[in-house]
Amino acid sequence: MSSVFILTKPPGNPRAELCLRMLSRNFRLYLLGDGVYNILTGRLDDIAGDVFAFTRDLRERGVSAAGIKEIDDYSLMVDDIMSAESVFAF
């Protein structure tokens, strides 16, 4: 894997928009906190990488995972960060 993206900003936030524009091939995107609201925009439906959202963040905000990989454990994200060529946090 080459890049990990961590998105905590909601849709419409300039940082969220920048993050989604930066996505390229061979990446993993982790949606944390208000970042899970980006699922509702439909912009993640056809992207070429792996997208993850944490169960707790989804439940607290009433958002359905809708095809996104739902995870409960931060260890997967930490492992990905440690092995990535680059990490971007928004």
mmCIF file of C-alpha atoms in Angstrom:
data_model
loop_
_atom_site.group_PDB
_atom_site.id
_atom_site.type_symbol
_atom_site.label_atom_id
_atom_site.label_comp_id
_atom_site.label_asym_id
_atom_site.label_seq_id
_atom_site.Cartn_x
_atom_site.Cartn_y
_atom_site.Cartn_z
ATOM 1 C CA MET A 1 0.000 0.000 0.000
ATOM 2 C CA SER A 2 1.338 3.421 -0.810
ATOM 3 C CA SER A 3 -0.879 5.967 0.994
ATOM 4 C CA VAL A 4 -3.185 6.219 3.983
ATOM 5 C CA PHE A 5 -5.691 9.069 4.227
ATOM 6 C CA ILE A 6 -7.433 9.937 7.491
ATOM 7 C CA LEU A 7 -10.491 12.127 7.041
ATOM 8 C CA THR A 8 -12.220 13.706 10.044
ATOM 9 C CA LYS A 9 -13.874 16.638 8.252
ATOM 10 C CA PRO A 10 -17.486 16.649 6.973
ATOM 11 C CA PRO A 11 -18.504 17.187 3.338
ATOM 12 C CA GLY A 12 -18.146 20.758 2.149
ATOM 13 C CA ASN A 13 -15.185 21.442 4.413
ATOM 14 C CA PRO A 14 -12.224 22.602 2.290
ATOM 15 C CA ARG A 15 -9.974 19.999 3.954
ATOM 16 C CA ALA A 16 -12.428 17.208 3.082
ATOM 17 C CA GLU A 17 -12.593 18.394 -0.518
ATOM 18 C CA LEU A 18 -8.783 18.447 -0.739
ATOM 19 C CA CYS A 19 -8.554 14.953 0.701
ATOM 20 C CA LEU A 20 -11.024 13.499 -1.786
ATOM 21 C CA ARG A 21 -9.248 15.195 -4.703
ATOM 22 C CA MET A 22 -5.905 13.739 -3.592
ATOM 23 C CA LEU A 23 -7.092 10.131 -3.646
ATOM 24 C CA SER A 24 -5.313 8.117 -6.288
ATOM 25 C CA ARG A 25 -4.592 4.455 -6.860
ATOM 26 C CA ASN A 26 -3.496 2.097 -4.107
ATOM 27 C CA PHE A 27 -4.715 3.893 -1.001
ATOM 28 C CA ARG A 28 -6.716 3.330 2.137
ATOM 29 C CA LEU A 29 -9.099 5.968 3.418
ATOM 30 C CA TYR A 30 -10.172 5.988 7.055
ATOM 31 C CA LEU A 31 -13.257 8.015 7.957
ATOM 32 C CA LEU A 32 -13.208 9.178 11.580
ATOM 33 C CA GLY A 33 -15.575 11.398 13.544
ATOM 34 C CA ASP A 34 -17.502 13.756 11.256
ATOM 35 C CA GLY A 35 -15.621 12.279 8.286
ATOM 36 C CA VAL A 36 -18.230 9.507 8.148
ATOM 37 C CA TYR A 37 -20.718 12.046 6.770
ATOM 38 C CA ASN A 38 -18.786 11.851 3.472
ATOM 39 C CA ILE A 39 -20.462 8.467 2.937
ATOM 40 C CA LEU A 40 -23.770 10.285 2.437
ATOM 41 C CA THR A 41 -22.495 12.311 -0.540
ATOM 42 C CA GLY A 42 -22.047 9.312 -2.851
ATOM 43 C CA ARG A 43 -18.567 10.532 -3.809
ATOM 44 C CA LEU A 44 -16.994 7.427 -2.276
ATOM 45 C CA ASP A 45 -19.081 4.958 -4.279
ATOM 46 C CA ASP A 46 -16.745 4.559 -7.250
ATOM 47 C CA ILE A 47 -13.298 5.224 -5.832
ATOM 48 C CA ALA A 48 -10.537 2.704 -6.473
ATOM 49 C CA GLY A 49 -9.142 2.245 -2.954
ATOM 50 C CA ASP A 50 -10.237 0.711 0.311
ATOM 51 C CA VAL A 51 -12.493 2.835 2.522
ATOM 52 C CA PHE A 52 -13.015 2.138 6.214
ATOM 53 C CA ALA A 53 -15.251 3.713 8.857
ATOM 54 C CA PHE A 54 -15.329 3.022 12.556
ATOM 55 C CA THR A 55 -18.522 1.487 13.920
ATOM 56 C CA ARG A 56 -18.713 3.852 16.875
ATOM 57 C CA ASP A 57 -18.439 6.970 14.695
ATOM 58 C CA LEU A 58 -21.125 5.643 12.347
ATOM 59 C CA ARG A 59 -23.525 4.836 15.171
ATOM 60 C CA GLU A 60 -22.990 8.110 17.031
ATOM 61 C CA ARG A 61 -23.897 10.026 13.874
ATOM 62 C CA GLY A 62 -26.648 7.745 12.582
ATOM 63 C CA VAL A 63 -24.842 6.980 9.328
ATOM 64 C CA SER A 64 -25.031 3.605 7.580
ATOM 65 C CA ALA A 65 -21.794 2.113 6.289
ATOM 66 C CA ALA A 66 -23.441 1.621 2.842
ATOM 67 C CA GLY A 67 -20.720 -0.469 1.211
ATOM 68 C CA ILE A 68 -17.873 0.962 3.282
ATOM 69 C CA LYS A 69 -15.841 -1.491 5.356
ATOM 70 C CA GLU A 70 -16.932 -1.064 8.949
ATOM 71 C CA ILE A 71 -14.279 -1.748 11.586
ATOM 72 C CA ASP A 72 -14.172 -1.693 15.383
ATOM 73 C CA ASP A 73 -10.448 -1.870 16.074
ATOM 74 C CA TYR A 74 -7.897 0.881 15.560
ATOM 75 C CA SER A 75 -5.064 -1.645 15.220
ATOM 76 C CA LEU A 76 -5.753 -2.137 11.489
ATOM 77 C CA MET A 77 -5.383 1.599 10.888
ATOM 78 C CA VAL A 78 -2.199 1.746 12.978
ATOM 79 C CA ASP A 79 -0.695 -1.181 11.050
ATOM 80 C CA ASP A 80 -1.561 0.519 7.760
ATOM 81 C CA ILE A 81 -0.011 3.797 8.907
ATOM 82 C CA MET A 82 3.191 2.043 9.939
ATOM 83 C CA SER A 83 3.563 0.326 6.560
ATOM 84 C CA ALA A 84 2.449 3.218 4.322
ATOM 85 C CA GLU A 85 4.778 5.226 2.136
ATOM 86 C CA SER A 86 2.809 8.357 3.018
ATOM 87 C CA VAL A 87 0.084 9.349 5.469
ATOM 88 C CA PHE A 88 -2.244 12.330 5.088
ATOM 89 C CA ALA A 89 -4.574 13.559 7.818
ATOM 90 C CA PHE A 90 -7.451 15.961 7.184
#
